[in-house]
Each structure stands twice: as structure tokens, then as C-alpha cells.
Short mmCIF file of C-alpha atoms in Angstrom, two decimals:
data_model
loop_
_atom_site.label_atom_id
_atom_site.label_comp_id
_atom_site.label_asym_id
_atom_site.label_seq_id
_atom_site.Cartn_x
_atom_site.Cartn_y
_atom_site.Cartn_z
CA PHE A 1 11.19 48.08 2.25
CA ASN A 2 7.74 49.18 3.30
CA ILE A 3 6.69 48.27 6.84
CA ARG A 4 3.01 48.40 5.88
CA SER A 5 3.48 45.55 3.45
CA LEU A 6 4.10 43.22 6.41
CA GLY A 7 0.41 43.43 7.26
CA ALA A 8 -0.35 41.50 4.07
CA PHE A 9 1.02 38.26 5.53
CA LYS A 10 -1.64 35.82 6.67
CA ILE A 11 -0.98 34.79 10.25
CA LYS A 12 -4.04 32.73 11.21
CA SER A 13 -4.41 29.25 9.81
CA THR A 14 -7.78 27.63 9.22
CA PHE A 15 -8.86 24.03 9.29
CA ALA A 16 -9.30 24.18 5.52
CA SER A 17 -5.69 25.26 5.03
CA TYR A 18 -4.43 22.34 7.15
CA THR A 19 -6.63 19.97 5.14
CA LYS A 20 -5.24 21.42 1.93
CA ALA A 21 -1.70 20.90 3.24
CA LEU A 22 -2.41 17.26 4.10
CA LEU A 23 -3.93 16.61 0.68
CA ILE A 24 -1.02 18.23 -1.14
CA THR A 25 1.44 16.29 1.00
CA GLY A 26 -0.38 13.05 0.21
CA VAL A 27 -0.25 13.82 -3.50
CA MET A 28 3.46 14.63 -3.29
CA VAL A 29 4.18 11.34 -1.51
CA SER A 30 2.14 9.37 -4.05
CA ILE A 31 3.90 10.97 -7.01
CA SER A 32 7.25 10.44 -5.32
CA PHE A 33 6.60 6.71 -4.96
CA ALA A 34 5.93 6.54 -8.70
CA ILE A 35 9.13 8.33 -9.73
CA LEU A 36 11.44 7.07 -6.98
CA PRO A 37 13.12 4.39 -9.16
CA ILE A 38 13.91 7.02 -11.78
CA ILE A 39 15.25 9.91 -9.69
CA GLY A 40 16.31 8.41 -6.33
CA TYR A 41 15.44 9.35 -2.78
CA ARG A 42 17.62 12.48 -2.61
CA ALA A 43 15.82 14.09 -5.53
CA VAL A 44 12.51 13.19 -3.86
CA GLY A 45 13.59 15.43 -0.98
CA PHE A 46 14.06 18.30 -3.43
CA LEU A 47 10.60 17.68 -4.86
CA PHE A 48 9.20 17.89 -1.35
CA LEU A 49 10.99 21.20 -0.86
CA LEU A 50 9.54 22.48 -4.11
CA GLY A 51 6.07 21.43 -2.99
CA ILE A 52 6.46 23.22 0.34
CA LEU A 53 7.67 26.32 -1.47
CA GLY A 54 4.61 26.24 -3.72
CA LEU A 55 2.31 25.65 -0.78
CA GLY A 56 3.78 28.70 0.92
CA LEU A 57 2.31 30.86 -1.82
CA PHE A 58 -1.26 29.92 -0.94
CA VAL A 59 -1.54 29.12 2.78
CA PRO A 60 -0.44 30.81 6.03
CA ILE A 61 2.95 30.20 7.63
CA GLY A 62 1.62 27.88 10.34
CA THR A 63 0.23 25.55 7.72
CA VAL A 64 3.49 25.62 5.78
CA LEU A 65 5.43 24.65 8.90
CA PHE A 66 2.96 21.82 9.56
CA ALA A 67 3.36 20.54 5.99
CA ALA A 68 7.15 20.83 6.23
CA ILE A 69 7.16 18.62 9.32
CA ILE A 70 4.82 16.09 7.72
CA THR A 71 6.90 15.87 4.53
CA THR A 72 10.11 15.52 6.55
CA VAL A 73 8.66 12.60 8.49
CA ALA A 74 7.26 11.02 5.29
CA TRP A 75 10.58 11.41 3.46
CA ASN A 76 12.50 9.87 6.35
CA PHE A 77 10.09 6.96 6.85
CA PHE A 78 9.23 6.07 3.26
CA PHE A 79 12.23 7.05 1.16
CA ILE A 80 15.53 7.25 3.09
CA PRO A 81 17.27 3.85 3.49
CA PRO A 82 16.58 1.81 5.54
CA VAL A 83 12.95 2.29 4.54
CA GLY A 84 10.22 1.72 7.11
CA ASN A 85 11.85 3.19 10.21
CA PHE A 86 13.34 6.42 11.42
CA HIS A 87 16.93 5.17 11.67
CA LEU A 88 19.30 6.82 9.19
CA HIS A 89 21.84 4.48 7.59
CA LYS A 90 23.96 7.11 5.82
#
């Protein structure tokens, strides 16, 4: 463990990184709607996690947290039954 390697982490987020996160989240939601009948809503959650993991390779931590919150809200609202509200049935 090298303490100097911690300086390589990007701390400051830019407007462009937040825009990139919103675009990637939108693409993930669109793809998830297409494959939802095949894989189910639980697997969609895993795809969102995979997308957030991939996003974490390219943008700062603040942007990743923002995208994680957005995908959580989208998954809850659009995919978890009952669809269209934030009430959890199961």
C-alpha cells in the first residue's frame, strides 16, 4: 500500500462528468426496458450496478454517487412492482 497513490483519485467533479453520468444512466434505463421481459426486474438491478461500476472507472466519486442515486430511483420507479410509484410491494 503506497500512500502516494491516493493522490491519483479524482476528487472534483465537473459539469461534463455529471452530464456523462446522466446520459449513461438514460442509456442503461432504455436498454433495461428492452430486456426487462427476458431477464426480470431483479436482474435489471444487477445491470444497473454493473453500469455504476463501469462509470466509476471514468468519472470522479461524486459523479458516481450521483449516478447511483439516479439509477436507484429509476429502478424503484420504473421496474420494481408496483411500477409507477415508490411503494414497494415485496
